[in-house]
Coordinates of C-alpha atoms in Angstrom, one line a residue:
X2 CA 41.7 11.2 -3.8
X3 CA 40.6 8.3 -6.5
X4 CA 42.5 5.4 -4.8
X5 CA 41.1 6.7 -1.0
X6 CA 37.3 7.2 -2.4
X7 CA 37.8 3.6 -4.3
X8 CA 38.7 2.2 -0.9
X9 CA 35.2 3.8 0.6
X10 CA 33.3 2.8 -2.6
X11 CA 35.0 -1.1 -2.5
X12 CA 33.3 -1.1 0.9
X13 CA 29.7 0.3 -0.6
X14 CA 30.0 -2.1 -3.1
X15 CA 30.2 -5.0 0.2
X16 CA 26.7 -4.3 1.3
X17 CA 25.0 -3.6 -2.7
X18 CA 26.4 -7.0 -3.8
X19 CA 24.5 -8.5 -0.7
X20 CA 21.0 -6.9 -1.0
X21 CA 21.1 -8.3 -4.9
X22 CA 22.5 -11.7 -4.0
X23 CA 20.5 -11.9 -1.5
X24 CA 17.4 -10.6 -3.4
X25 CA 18.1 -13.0 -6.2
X26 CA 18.6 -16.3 -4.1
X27 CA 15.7 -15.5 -2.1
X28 CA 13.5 -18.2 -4.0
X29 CA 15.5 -20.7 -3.3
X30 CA 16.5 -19.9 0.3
X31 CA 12.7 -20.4 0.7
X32 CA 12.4 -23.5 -0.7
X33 CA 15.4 -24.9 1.3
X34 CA 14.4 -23.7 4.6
X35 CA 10.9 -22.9 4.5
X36 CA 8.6 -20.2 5.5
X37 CA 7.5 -18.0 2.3
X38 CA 5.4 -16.1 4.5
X39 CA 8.5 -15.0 6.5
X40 CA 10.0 -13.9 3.1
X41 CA 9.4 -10.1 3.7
X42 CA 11.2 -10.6 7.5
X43 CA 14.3 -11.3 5.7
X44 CA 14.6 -8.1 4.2
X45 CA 12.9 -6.5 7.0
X46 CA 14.7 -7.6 10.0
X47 CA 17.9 -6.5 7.9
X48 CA 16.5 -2.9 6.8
X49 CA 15.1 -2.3 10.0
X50 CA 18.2 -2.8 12.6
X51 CA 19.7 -0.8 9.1
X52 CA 17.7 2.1 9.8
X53 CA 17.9 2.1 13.6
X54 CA 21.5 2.2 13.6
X55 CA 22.5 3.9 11.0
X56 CA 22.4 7.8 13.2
X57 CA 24.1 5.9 16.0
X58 CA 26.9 5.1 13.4
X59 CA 26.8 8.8 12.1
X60 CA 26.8 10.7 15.0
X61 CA 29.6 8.3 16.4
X62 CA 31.9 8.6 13.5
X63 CA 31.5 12.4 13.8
X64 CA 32.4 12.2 17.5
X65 CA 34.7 9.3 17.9
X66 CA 36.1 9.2 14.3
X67 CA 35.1 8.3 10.9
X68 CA 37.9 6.0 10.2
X69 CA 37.5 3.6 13.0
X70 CA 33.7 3.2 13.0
X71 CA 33.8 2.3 8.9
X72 CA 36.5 -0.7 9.9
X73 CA 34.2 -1.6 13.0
X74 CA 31.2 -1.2 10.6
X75 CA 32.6 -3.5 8.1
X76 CA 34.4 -5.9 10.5
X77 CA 30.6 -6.8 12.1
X78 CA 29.0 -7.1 8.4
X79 CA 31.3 -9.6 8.2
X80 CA 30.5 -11.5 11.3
X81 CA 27.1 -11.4 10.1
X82 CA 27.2 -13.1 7.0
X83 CA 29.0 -15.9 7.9
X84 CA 26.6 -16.6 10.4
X85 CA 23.7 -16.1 7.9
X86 CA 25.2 -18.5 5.8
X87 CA 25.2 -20.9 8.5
X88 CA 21.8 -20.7 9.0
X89 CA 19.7 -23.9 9.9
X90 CA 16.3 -22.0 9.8
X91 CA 14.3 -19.4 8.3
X92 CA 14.3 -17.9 12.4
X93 CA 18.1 -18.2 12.8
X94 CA 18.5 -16.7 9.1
X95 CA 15.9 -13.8 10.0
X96 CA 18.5 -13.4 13.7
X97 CA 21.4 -13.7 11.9
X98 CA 20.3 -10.9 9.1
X99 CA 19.7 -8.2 12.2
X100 CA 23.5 -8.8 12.8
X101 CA 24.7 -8.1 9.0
X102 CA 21.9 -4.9 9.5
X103 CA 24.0 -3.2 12.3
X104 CA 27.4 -3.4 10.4
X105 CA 25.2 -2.5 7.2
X106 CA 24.1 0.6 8.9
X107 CA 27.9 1.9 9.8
X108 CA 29.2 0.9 6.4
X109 CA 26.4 3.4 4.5
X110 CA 26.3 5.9 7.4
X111 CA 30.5 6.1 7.0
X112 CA 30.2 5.8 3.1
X113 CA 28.2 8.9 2.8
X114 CA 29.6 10.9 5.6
X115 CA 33.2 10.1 4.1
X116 CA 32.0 11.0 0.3
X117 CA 30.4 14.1 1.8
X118 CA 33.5 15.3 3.9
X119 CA 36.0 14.4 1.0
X120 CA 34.2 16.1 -2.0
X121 CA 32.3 19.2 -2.2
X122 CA 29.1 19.1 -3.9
X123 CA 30.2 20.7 -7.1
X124 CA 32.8 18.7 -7.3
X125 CA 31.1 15.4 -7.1
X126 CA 30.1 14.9 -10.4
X127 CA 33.9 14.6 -10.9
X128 CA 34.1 10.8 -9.4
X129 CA 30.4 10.2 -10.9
X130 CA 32.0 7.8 -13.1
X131 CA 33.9 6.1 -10.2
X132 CA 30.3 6.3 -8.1
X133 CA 28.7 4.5 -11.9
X134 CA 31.2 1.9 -11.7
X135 CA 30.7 0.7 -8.1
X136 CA 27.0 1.0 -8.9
X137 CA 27.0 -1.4 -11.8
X138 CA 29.3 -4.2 -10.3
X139 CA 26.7 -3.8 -7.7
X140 CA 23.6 -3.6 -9.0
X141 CA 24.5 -6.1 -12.5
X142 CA 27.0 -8.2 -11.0
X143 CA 24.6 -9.0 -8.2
X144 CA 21.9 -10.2 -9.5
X145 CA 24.5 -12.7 -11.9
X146 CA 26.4 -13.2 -9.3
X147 CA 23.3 -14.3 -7.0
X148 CA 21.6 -16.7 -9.9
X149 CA 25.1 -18.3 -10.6
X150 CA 25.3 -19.5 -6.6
X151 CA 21.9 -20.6 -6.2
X152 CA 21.8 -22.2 -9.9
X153 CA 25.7 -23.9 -9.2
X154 CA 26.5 -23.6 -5.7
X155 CA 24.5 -23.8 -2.7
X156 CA 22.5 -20.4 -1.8
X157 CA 24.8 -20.5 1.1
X158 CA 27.6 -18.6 -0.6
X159 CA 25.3 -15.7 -1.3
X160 CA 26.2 -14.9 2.6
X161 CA 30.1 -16.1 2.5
X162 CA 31.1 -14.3 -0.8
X163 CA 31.0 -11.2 1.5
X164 CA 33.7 -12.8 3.9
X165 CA 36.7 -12.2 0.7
X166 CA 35.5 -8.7 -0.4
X167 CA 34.7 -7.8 3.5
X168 CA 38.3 -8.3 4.4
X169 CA 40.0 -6.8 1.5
X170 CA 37.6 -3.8 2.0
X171 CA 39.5 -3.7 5.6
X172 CA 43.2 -4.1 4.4
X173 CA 42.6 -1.4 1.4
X174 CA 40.8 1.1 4.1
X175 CA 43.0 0.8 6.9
X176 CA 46.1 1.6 4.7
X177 CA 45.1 4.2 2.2
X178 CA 42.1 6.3 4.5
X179 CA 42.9 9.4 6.2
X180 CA 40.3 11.1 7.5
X181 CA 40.2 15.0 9.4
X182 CA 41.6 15.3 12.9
X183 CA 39.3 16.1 16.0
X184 CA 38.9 17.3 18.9
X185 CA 35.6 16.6 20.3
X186 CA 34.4 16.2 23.9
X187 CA 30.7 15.9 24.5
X188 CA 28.0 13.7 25.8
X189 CA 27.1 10.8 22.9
X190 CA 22.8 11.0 23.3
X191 CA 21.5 7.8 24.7
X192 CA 18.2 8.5 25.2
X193 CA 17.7 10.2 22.1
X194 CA 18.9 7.0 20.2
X195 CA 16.9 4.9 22.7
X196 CA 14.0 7.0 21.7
X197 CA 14.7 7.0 17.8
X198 CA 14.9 3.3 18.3
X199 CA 11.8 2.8 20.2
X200 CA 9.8 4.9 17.3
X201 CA 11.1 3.2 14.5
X202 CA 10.8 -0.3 15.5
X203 CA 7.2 0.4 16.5
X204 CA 7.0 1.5 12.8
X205 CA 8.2 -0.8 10.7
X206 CA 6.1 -3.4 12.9
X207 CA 2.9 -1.8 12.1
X208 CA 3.5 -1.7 8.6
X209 CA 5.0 -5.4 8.8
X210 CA 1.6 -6.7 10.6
X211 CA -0.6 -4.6 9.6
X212 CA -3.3 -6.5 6.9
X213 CA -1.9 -9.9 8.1
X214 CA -1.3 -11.0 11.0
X215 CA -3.5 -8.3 12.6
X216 CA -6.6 -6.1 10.6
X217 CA -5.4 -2.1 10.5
X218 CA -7.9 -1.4 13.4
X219 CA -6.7 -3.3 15.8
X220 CA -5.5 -2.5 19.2
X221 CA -2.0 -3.7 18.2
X222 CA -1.5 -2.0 15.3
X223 CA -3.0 0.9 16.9
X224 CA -0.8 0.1 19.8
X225 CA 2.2 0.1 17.7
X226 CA 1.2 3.6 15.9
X227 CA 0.6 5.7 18.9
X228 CA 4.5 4.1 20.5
X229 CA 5.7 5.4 17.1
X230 CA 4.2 8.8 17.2
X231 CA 4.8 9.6 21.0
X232 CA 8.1 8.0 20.6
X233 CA 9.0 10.8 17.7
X234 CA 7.5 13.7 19.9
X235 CA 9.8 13.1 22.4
X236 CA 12.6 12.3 20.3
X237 CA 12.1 16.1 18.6
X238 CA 11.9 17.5 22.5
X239 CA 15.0 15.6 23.6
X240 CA 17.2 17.1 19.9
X241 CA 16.1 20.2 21.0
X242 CA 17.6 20.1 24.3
X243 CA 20.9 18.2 24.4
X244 CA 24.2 19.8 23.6
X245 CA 25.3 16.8 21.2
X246 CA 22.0 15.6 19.4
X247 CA 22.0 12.6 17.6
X248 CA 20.2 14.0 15.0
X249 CA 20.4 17.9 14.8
X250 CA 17.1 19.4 13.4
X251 CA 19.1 22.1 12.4
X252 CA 19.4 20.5 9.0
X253 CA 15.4 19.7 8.9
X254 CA 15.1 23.5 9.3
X255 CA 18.0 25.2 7.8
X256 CA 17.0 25.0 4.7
X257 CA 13.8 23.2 3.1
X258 CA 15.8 21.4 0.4
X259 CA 17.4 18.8 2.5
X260 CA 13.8 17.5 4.3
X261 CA 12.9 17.1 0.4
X262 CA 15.7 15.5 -0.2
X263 CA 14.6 13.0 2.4
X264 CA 11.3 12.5 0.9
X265 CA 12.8 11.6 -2.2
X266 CA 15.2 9.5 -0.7
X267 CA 12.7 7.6 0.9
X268 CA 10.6 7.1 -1.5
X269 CA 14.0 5.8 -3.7
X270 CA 14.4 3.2 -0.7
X271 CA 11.0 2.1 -1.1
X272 CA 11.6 1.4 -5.2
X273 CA 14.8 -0.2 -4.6
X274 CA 14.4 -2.6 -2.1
X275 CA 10.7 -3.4 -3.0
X276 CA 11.6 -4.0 -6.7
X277 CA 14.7 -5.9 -6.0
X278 CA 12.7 -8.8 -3.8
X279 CA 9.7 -8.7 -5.5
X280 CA 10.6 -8.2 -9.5
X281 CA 12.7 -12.2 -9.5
X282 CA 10.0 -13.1 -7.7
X283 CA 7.5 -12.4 -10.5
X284 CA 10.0 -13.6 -12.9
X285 CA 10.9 -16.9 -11.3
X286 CA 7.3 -18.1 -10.3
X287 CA 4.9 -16.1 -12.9
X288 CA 7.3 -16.7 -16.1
X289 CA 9.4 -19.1 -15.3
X290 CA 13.0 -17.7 -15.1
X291 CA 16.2 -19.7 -13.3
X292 CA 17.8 -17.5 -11.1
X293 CA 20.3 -16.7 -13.6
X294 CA 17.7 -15.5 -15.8
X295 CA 16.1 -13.5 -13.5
X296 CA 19.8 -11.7 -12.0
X297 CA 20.0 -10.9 -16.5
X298 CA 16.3 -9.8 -16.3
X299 CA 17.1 -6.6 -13.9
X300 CA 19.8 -5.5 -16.3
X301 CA 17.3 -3.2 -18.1
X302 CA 16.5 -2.0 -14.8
X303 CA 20.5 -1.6 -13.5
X304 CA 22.5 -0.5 -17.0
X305 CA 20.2 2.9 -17.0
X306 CA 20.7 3.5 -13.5
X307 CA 24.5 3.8 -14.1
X308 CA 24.3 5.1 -18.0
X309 CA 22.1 8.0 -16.4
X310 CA 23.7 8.9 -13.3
X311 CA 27.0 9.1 -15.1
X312 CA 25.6 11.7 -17.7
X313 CA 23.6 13.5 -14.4
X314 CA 26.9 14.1 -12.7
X315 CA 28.6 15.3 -15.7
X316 CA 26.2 17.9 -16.6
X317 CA 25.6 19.1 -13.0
X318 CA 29.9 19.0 -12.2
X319 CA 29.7 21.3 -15.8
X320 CA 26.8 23.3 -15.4
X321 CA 25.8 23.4 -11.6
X322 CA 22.6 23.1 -12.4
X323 CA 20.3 20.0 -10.5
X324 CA 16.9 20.4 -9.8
X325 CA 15.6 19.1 -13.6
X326 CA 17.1 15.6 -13.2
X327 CA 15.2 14.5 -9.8
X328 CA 12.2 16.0 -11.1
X329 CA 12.4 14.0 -14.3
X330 CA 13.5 10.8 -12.3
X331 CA 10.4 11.1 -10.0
X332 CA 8.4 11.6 -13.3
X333 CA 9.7 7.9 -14.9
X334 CA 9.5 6.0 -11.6
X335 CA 5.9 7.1 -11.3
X336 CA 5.4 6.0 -15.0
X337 CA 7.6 2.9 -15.1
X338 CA 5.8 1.2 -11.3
X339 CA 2.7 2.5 -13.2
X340 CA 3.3 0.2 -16.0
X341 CA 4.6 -2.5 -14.1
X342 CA 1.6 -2.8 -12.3
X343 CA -0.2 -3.8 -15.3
X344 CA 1.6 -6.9 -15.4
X345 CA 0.0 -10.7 -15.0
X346 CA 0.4 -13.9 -16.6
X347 CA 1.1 -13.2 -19.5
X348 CA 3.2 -10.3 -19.4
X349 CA 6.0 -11.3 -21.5
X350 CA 9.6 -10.9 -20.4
X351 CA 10.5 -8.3 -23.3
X352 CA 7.2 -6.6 -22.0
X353 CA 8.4 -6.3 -18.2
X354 CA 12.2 -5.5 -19.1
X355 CA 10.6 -2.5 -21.1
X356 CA 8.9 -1.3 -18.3
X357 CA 11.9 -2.1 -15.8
X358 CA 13.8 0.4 -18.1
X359 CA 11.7 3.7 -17.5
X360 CA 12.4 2.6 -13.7
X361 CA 16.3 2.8 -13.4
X362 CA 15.9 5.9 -15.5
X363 CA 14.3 7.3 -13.0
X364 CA 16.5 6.1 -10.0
X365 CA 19.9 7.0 -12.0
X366 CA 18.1 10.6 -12.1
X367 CA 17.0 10.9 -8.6
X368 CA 19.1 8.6 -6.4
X369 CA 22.7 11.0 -6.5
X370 CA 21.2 14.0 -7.1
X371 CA 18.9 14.0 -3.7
X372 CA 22.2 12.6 -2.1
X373 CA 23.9 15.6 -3.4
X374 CA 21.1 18.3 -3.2
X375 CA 21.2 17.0 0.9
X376 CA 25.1 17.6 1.2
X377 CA 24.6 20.9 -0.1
X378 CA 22.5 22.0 2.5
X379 CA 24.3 20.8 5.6
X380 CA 27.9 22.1 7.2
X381 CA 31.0 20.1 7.3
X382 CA 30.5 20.1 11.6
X383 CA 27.4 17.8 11.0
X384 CA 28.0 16.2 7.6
X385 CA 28.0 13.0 9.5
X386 CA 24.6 13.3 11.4
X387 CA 23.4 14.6 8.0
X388 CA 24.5 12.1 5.8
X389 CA 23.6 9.3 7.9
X390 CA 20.2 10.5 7.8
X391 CA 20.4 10.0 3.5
X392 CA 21.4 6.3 4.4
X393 CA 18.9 6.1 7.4
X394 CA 15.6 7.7 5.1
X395 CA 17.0 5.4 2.4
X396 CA 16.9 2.0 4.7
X397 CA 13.5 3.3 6.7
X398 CA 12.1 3.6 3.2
X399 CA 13.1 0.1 2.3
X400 CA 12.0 -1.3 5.7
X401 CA 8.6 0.4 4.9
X402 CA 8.4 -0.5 1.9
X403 CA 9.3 -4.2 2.4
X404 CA 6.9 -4.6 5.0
X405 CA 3.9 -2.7 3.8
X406 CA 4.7 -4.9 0.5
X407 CA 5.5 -8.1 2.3
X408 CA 1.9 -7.4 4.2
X409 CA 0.4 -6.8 0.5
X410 CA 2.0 -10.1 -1.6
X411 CA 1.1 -12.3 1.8
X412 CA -2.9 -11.0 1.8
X413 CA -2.9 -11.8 -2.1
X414 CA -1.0 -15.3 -2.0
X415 CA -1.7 -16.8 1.3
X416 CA -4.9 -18.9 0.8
X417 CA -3.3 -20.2 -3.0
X418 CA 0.2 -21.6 -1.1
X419 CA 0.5 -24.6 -3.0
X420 CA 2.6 -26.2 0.4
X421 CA 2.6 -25.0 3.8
X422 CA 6.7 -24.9 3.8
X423 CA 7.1 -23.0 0.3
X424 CA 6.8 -22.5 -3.3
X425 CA 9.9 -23.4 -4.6
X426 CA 10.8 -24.3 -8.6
X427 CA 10.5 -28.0 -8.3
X428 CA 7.0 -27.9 -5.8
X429 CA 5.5 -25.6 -8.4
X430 CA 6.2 -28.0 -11.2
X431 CA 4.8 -30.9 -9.9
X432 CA 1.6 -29.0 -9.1
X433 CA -1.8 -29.8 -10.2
X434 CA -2.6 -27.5 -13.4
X435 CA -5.4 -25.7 -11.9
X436 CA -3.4 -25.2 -8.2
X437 CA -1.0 -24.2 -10.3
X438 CA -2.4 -21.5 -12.6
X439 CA -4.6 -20.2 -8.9
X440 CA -1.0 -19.7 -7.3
X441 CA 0.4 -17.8 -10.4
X442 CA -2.7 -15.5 -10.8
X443 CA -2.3 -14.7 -6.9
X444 CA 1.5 -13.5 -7.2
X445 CA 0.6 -11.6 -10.4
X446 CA -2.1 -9.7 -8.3
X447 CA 0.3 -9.2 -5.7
X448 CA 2.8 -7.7 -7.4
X449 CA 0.4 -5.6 -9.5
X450 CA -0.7 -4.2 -5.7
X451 CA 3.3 -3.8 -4.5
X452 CA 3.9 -1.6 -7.8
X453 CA 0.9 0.5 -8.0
X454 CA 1.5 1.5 -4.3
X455 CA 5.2 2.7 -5.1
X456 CA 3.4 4.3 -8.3
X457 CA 1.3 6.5 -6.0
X458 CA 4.2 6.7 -3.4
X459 CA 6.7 8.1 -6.6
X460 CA 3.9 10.7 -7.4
X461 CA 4.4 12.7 -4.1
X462 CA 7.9 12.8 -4.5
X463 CA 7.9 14.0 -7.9
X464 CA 6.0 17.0 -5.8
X465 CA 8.7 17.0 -3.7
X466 CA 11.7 17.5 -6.7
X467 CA 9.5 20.4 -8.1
X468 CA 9.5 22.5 -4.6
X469 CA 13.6 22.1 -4.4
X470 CA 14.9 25.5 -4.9
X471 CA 17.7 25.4 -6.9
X472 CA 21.1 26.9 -5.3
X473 CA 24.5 27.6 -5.7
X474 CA 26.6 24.2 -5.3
X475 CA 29.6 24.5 -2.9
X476 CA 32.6 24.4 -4.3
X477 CA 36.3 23.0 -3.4
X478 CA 37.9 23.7 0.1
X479 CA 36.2 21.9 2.2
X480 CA 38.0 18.5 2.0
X481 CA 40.7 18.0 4.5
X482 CA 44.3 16.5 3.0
X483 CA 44.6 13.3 2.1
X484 CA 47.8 12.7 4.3
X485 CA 46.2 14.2 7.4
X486 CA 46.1 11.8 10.3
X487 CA 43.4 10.9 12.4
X488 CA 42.9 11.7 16.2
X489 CA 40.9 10.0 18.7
X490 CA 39.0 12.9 20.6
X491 CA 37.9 12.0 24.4
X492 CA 33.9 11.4 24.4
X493 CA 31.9 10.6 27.4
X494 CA 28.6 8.9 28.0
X495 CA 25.3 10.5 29.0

């Protein structure tokens, strides 16, 4: 079971090293191809496509077979990246990135729904550790790993150092994964994934252009809202209705821990994603790290998010108790953004890594446990479905919070751009002292904006951990063998 769950995680670990590289190298990116104020669209266009194709992965994978949809996931990640890192443009980068989001989407939708089908909830805090070590080659080797290219080689290689890992992930996966056999025939829901589509796109947009490129009260933006909202009504109608739903509300409505699990999850995506673009940014530009130094800055962020989900997993795998630890974690991300949002020029490094420590406390509490309080809510029949709606919350909440940050950082920096193309190291250096100081003061105000938001964002979902109800954690027998082949079951189209 080790050596087939290292296989999935080698293939998680593809798409973490990416969003820290990538996060890390951003900076400089920008100052090679222009566009700062396309920074956000970076992330976003990746997140979003993410988010929109992560249930179509799911539901496949439960349909058509888990197995084949995590090698086609991975083999079109691949694809991506080496066209990102042949990028001429920020618009080709930002086209490119939407490609890397669709295989990004099937390799966390299969990651989850493979976890979840391989090792019962109780059980998981077993492989915690293994979960730990993926999370910290991810999360600390990818921030080094991302300042080491852009410092040494070109910031192109924070795209092609996926092409080695993505094909090993392949070899290892095809040889050693075994998934269930099935027998499914049914109908795979177009409309409701063209519908799902429709309403999150419109989303994301609105909180991408909303404050920026148009005021909140304008027809698009109002536009954009009511697509979103009628597009989700009729979504819900169409779930109802069809035999095989994309997205079964059973598990919205089952049982009220796994829609709380979402919110926390959610939230999670917005701290993750909104803290790894923006925190080197601060660092780099306010006080003055490399990019090497600001990949060794996160570490008092990333070692607590392993340390503590390690020890989380223990307990719970010992004890079978879980509710404490996401209530805790919600408590310390609301403190630590709460803190960081104090920050400005002349917070001191020792200063922000302090603060930057009560955050991954709070993600290494809340992260696995909302993953694992969902899988405990949910049958084995839609444990795909399920779990790709843990990934999709998580990337939606990213998206989101990208956006709705992107919109905030642009409104505070945009008339103190010191060039039209960018802001990179060398520009900022050769800048008058008074331009200079003006441009500084406007990214510290941005951030301070970006963190105080997730503050108030990590308050509700610390309501959200204290309404879990705390049940029984299923135990083993529901993994399928190891050695048990896997099937190809006839599926149709609507």
């Amino acid at each position: 079971m080790r050596w087939v769950l290292l296989g999935v995680m080698l293939a998680m670990l593809l798409s973490m090293l990416d969003n820290m590289v990538v996060s890390t190298a951003m900076p400089t990116i920008v100052g090679d191809l222009g566009g700062l104020e396309h920074i956000s669209w970076v992330v976003t266009a990746y997140t979003l496509v993410t988010a929109v194709t992560t249930p179509v992965w799911g539901k496949l994978g439960d349909l058509v077979g888990r197995k084949s949809m995590y090698l086609a996931s991975i083999a079109v990640f691949i694809v991506g990246s080496a066209l990102c890192g042949a990028a001429q443009s920020m618009d080709e980068l930002i086209a490119f990135r939407i490609v890397q989001g669709i295989g990004a989407g099937g390799i966390g939708a299969g990651a989850f729904a493979l976890i979840g089908a391989l090792v019962p909830p109780r059980e998981r805090g077993k492989y915690q550790g293994m979960t730990a070590s993926v999370m910290a080659i991810g999360t600390i080797g990818g921030p080094l790993l991302g300042g080491f290219i852009t410092d040494h080689w070109d910031w192109r290689w924070a795209f092609y150092i996926n092409l080695p890992l993505g094909l090993i992930s392949l070899v290892w996966l095809a040889l050693m994964l075994r998934t269930p056999v099935q027998h499914i025939k049914a109908k795979i829901d177009w409309l409701g994934i063209s519908l799902l589509t429709v309403a999150i796109t419109a989303v994301v947009l609105a909180a991408t252009w909303a404050g920026t490129t148009y005021s909140w009260g304008s027809w698009q933006i109002l536009s954009l809202g009511a697509v979103a909202v009628i597009g989700l009504v009729l979504f819900v109608r169409v779930e109802q209705r069809v035999g095989e739903p994309l997205l079964p509300l059973s598990v919205f409505t089952n049982h009220r821990n796994y829609p709380l699990a979402m919110a926390m999850i959610l939230v999670a995506g917005v701290v993750m994603f909104g803290g790894g673009l923006y925190l080197p940014l601060f660092q780099q530009t306010v006080q003055g790290a490399s990019a090497t130094n600001s990949g060794l800055l996160m570490l008092p962020m990333m070692i607590p998010v392993v340390l503590v989900s390690t020890l989380a997993g223990k307990v719970m795998s010992a004890t079978g108790r879980y509710k404490i630890f996401p209530v805790v974690g919600a408590a310390f991300l609301t403190v630590g953004l709460g803190l960081l949002a104090t920050m400005d020029t002349g917070t001191s490094r020792l200063l922000t890594g302090l603060y930057m420590v009560f955050v991954g406390i709070g993600l290494g509490f809340t992260l696995q446990m909302a993953s694992t309080i969902a899988q405990n809510s949910v049958a084995l029949r839609d444990m795909g479905a399920a779990m790709s709606s843990v990934n999709l919350f998580r990337t939606l909440g990213g998206s989101l919070g990208v956006a709705v940050f992107g919109s905030l950082f642009t409104r505070a920096t945009q008339s103190h751009l010191p060039v039209t193309g960018g802001a990179d190291a060398s520009v900022l250096r050769n800048l008058p002292r008074g331009a200079k100081e003006a441009y500084f003061d406007a990214v510290a105000v941005g951030t301070s904006h970006i963190f105080l938001t997730g503050a108030i964002l990590c308050a509700l979902a610390f309501l959200a951990a204290l309404l879990v109800i705390e049940v029984p954690l299923k135990g083993a027998g529901v993994p399928a063998p190891a050695d048990t082949a896997e099937n190809t079951p006839v599926v149709t189209a609507a």
